[in-house]
């Protein structure tokens, strides 16, 4: 009799604690739940970043770096592999446009990885007032120098090649690392918004 009572209590507790998680994802299972869990981890990290950059908490570069790494490790190929074509069974927030515009989705996922690494590296590029740090200023000066070089090469008929190289350099962690951390966070937020607007169903 006691054994049955213990089992009943255990089952009751299991249901009590499991129910909120199940409801949060609408009963999603398998790879759909896996990617929703991944998105939740990034969402929590974005909350940490937002609190730091909006002034809700005292700016903590270490907290910014840690949150940026969580997003970086969840982005890119780790994210896209969780979206096999047609995986819309059960409850999912994914829209069919993901597979119709896969290249665009893949680019946004990979750019998220690049920008978040850049944010990690730029975390110290912020003064107490949230202004640009000296390292970021140096990055801007460097970009100005590169722009002048590109102009010179354009005159020599090599503008197209240099333009491609500049695009690659300007969308790299090394480039973002020289920018103010506030600006990199804004780019990270914009990248997330672009992906959600196009590929995620609105909450009802």
Coordinates of C-alpha atoms in Angstrom, one line a residue, residues 5-194:
X5 CA 1.4 5.8 -2.4
X6 CA 5.0 6.6 -3.1
X7 CA 4.7 5.8 -6.8
X8 CA 1.6 7.9 -7.0
X9 CA 3.3 10.9 -5.4
X10 CA 6.3 10.5 -7.6
X11 CA 4.2 10.4 -10.7
X12 CA 2.3 13.5 -9.5
X13 CA 5.5 15.4 -9.0
X14 CA 6.8 14.4 -12.4
X15 CA 3.6 15.6 -14.1
X16 CA 3.7 18.9 -12.1
X17 CA 7.3 19.7 -13.1
X18 CA 7.2 18.3 -16.6
X19 CA 3.9 20.0 -17.6
X20 CA 5.3 23.6 -17.8
X21 CA 8.1 22.5 -20.1
X22 CA 5.7 20.5 -22.3
X23 CA 3.3 23.4 -22.5
X24 CA 6.1 25.9 -23.3
X25 CA 6.9 24.0 -26.5
X26 CA 3.3 22.9 -27.2
X27 CA 4.2 19.2 -26.8
X28 CA 7.0 19.3 -29.5
X29 CA 9.1 16.2 -29.7
X30 CA 12.2 15.0 -31.5
X31 CA 14.3 17.3 -33.6
X32 CA 11.6 20.0 -33.4
X33 CA 11.9 20.1 -29.6
X34 CA 15.7 20.0 -29.9
X35 CA 15.9 23.1 -32.1
X36 CA 13.3 24.9 -29.9
X37 CA 15.5 24.2 -26.8
X38 CA 18.5 25.6 -28.8
X39 CA 16.6 28.7 -29.6
X40 CA 15.6 29.1 -25.9
X41 CA 19.3 29.0 -24.9
X42 CA 20.0 31.8 -27.3
X43 CA 17.0 33.7 -26.2
X44 CA 18.2 33.7 -22.6
X45 CA 21.7 34.8 -23.7
X46 CA 20.1 37.6 -25.7
X47 CA 18.3 38.7 -22.5
X48 CA 21.6 38.9 -20.8
X49 CA 23.2 40.9 -23.6
X50 CA 20.2 43.3 -23.8
X51 CA 20.3 43.9 -20.0
X52 CA 24.0 44.8 -20.3
X53 CA 23.7 47.1 -23.3
X54 CA 20.5 48.8 -22.3
X55 CA 21.9 49.7 -18.9
X56 CA 19.5 47.5 -16.9
X57 CA 22.5 46.1 -15.1
X58 CA 26.1 47.3 -14.6
X59 CA 28.0 46.4 -17.8
X60 CA 29.9 43.1 -17.3
X61 CA 32.3 42.3 -20.2
X62 CA 32.7 38.7 -18.9
X63 CA 28.9 38.2 -18.9
X64 CA 28.8 39.6 -22.5
X65 CA 31.5 37.2 -23.6
X66 CA 29.9 34.2 -22.0
X67 CA 26.5 35.0 -23.6
X68 CA 28.1 35.7 -27.0
X69 CA 29.8 32.2 -26.9
X70 CA 26.5 30.5 -26.2
X71 CA 25.0 32.1 -29.3
X72 CA 28.0 31.4 -31.4
X73 CA 28.0 27.7 -30.4
X74 CA 24.3 27.4 -31.2
X75 CA 24.6 29.2 -34.6
X76 CA 25.9 28.2 -38.0
X77 CA 25.8 24.5 -38.9
X78 CA 24.6 23.4 -35.5
X79 CA 21.5 25.4 -36.0
X80 CA 20.8 24.6 -39.7
X81 CA 21.2 20.8 -39.2
X82 CA 18.2 20.9 -36.9
X83 CA 16.0 22.0 -39.8
X84 CA 15.9 19.0 -42.1
X85 CA 13.5 19.6 -44.9
X86 CA 9.9 19.1 -44.1
X87 CA 10.4 18.9 -40.3
X88 CA 7.1 20.7 -39.4
X89 CA 5.4 17.9 -37.7
X90 CA 3.6 18.7 -34.5
X91 CA 4.0 22.1 -32.9
X92 CA 6.7 24.1 -34.6
X93 CA 7.4 27.8 -35.1
X94 CA 9.3 27.2 -38.3
X95 CA 7.8 28.5 -41.5
X96 CA 8.0 26.7 -44.9
X97 CA 10.0 29.7 -46.2
X98 CA 13.0 28.2 -44.5
X99 CA 13.3 25.5 -47.1
X100 CA 12.1 27.6 -49.9
X101 CA 14.9 30.2 -49.2
X102 CA 17.4 27.8 -47.7
X103 CA 20.5 29.8 -48.9
X104 CA 19.2 32.9 -47.1
X105 CA 18.5 31.0 -43.9
X106 CA 21.9 29.4 -44.0
X107 CA 23.6 32.8 -44.5
X108 CA 21.8 34.3 -41.6
X109 CA 22.7 31.3 -39.4
X110 CA 26.3 31.6 -40.3
X111 CA 26.4 35.3 -40.0
X112 CA 25.0 34.9 -36.5
X113 CA 28.0 32.7 -35.7
X114 CA 30.5 35.3 -37.1
X115 CA 28.9 38.3 -35.4
X116 CA 28.6 36.6 -32.0
X117 CA 32.3 35.7 -32.1
X118 CA 33.0 39.3 -33.0
X119 CA 30.9 40.5 -30.0
X120 CA 32.9 38.1 -27.7
X121 CA 36.1 39.7 -29.0
X122 CA 34.8 43.2 -28.8
X123 CA 33.3 43.0 -25.3
X124 CA 36.0 45.3 -23.8
X125 CA 35.5 48.0 -26.5
X126 CA 33.3 50.0 -24.3
X127 CA 33.9 52.8 -21.8
X128 CA 31.9 53.4 -18.7
X129 CA 29.6 55.6 -20.6
X130 CA 29.0 53.1 -23.3
X131 CA 31.2 55.1 -25.8
X132 CA 33.7 53.8 -28.3
X133 CA 36.9 52.5 -26.8
X134 CA 40.3 53.3 -28.2
X135 CA 40.6 49.8 -29.8
X136 CA 37.4 50.5 -31.8
X137 CA 38.8 53.8 -33.0
X138 CA 41.9 52.1 -34.2
X139 CA 39.6 49.7 -36.1
X140 CA 37.9 52.6 -37.8
X141 CA 41.2 54.2 -38.8
X142 CA 42.3 50.9 -40.2
X143 CA 39.1 50.6 -42.3
X144 CA 39.7 54.1 -43.6
X145 CA 43.1 53.1 -44.7
X146 CA 41.8 50.0 -46.4
X147 CA 39.2 52.1 -48.2
X148 CA 41.9 54.3 -49.6
X149 CA 43.9 51.3 -50.8
X150 CA 40.8 50.0 -52.5
X151 CA 40.3 53.2 -54.3
X152 CA 43.9 53.1 -55.6
X153 CA 43.5 49.6 -56.8
X154 CA 40.3 50.5 -58.5
X155 CA 42.2 52.9 -60.6
X156 CA 44.4 50.1 -61.6
X157 CA 41.5 47.9 -62.7
X158 CA 41.6 45.7 -59.6
X159 CA 38.6 47.3 -57.8
X160 CA 36.4 44.2 -58.2
X161 CA 38.9 41.8 -56.6
X162 CA 39.6 44.2 -53.7
X163 CA 35.8 44.8 -53.2
X164 CA 35.3 41.1 -52.7
X165 CA 38.2 40.9 -50.3
X166 CA 36.8 43.9 -48.4
X167 CA 33.4 42.3 -48.1
X168 CA 35.0 39.2 -46.6
X169 CA 37.1 41.2 -44.2
X170 CA 34.2 43.3 -43.1
X171 CA 32.0 40.3 -42.3
X172 CA 34.6 38.5 -40.1
X173 CA 35.1 38.2 -36.4
X174 CA 38.3 40.2 -36.7
X175 CA 36.5 43.1 -38.2
X176 CA 33.7 43.1 -35.6
X177 CA 36.3 42.8 -32.8
X178 CA 37.6 46.3 -33.7
X179 CA 34.1 47.9 -33.4
X180 CA 32.3 49.3 -30.4
X181 CA 30.6 46.4 -28.6
X182 CA 27.3 48.3 -28.6
X183 CA 27.4 48.4 -32.4
X184 CA 28.1 44.7 -32.7
X185 CA 25.3 43.9 -30.4
X186 CA 23.0 46.0 -32.6
X187 CA 24.1 44.0 -35.6
X188 CA 23.5 40.7 -33.7
X189 CA 20.0 41.9 -32.8
X190 CA 19.2 42.9 -36.4
X191 CA 20.4 39.6 -37.7
X192 CA 18.1 37.7 -35.3
X193 CA 15.2 40.0 -36.2
X194 CA 15.7 39.4 -39.9

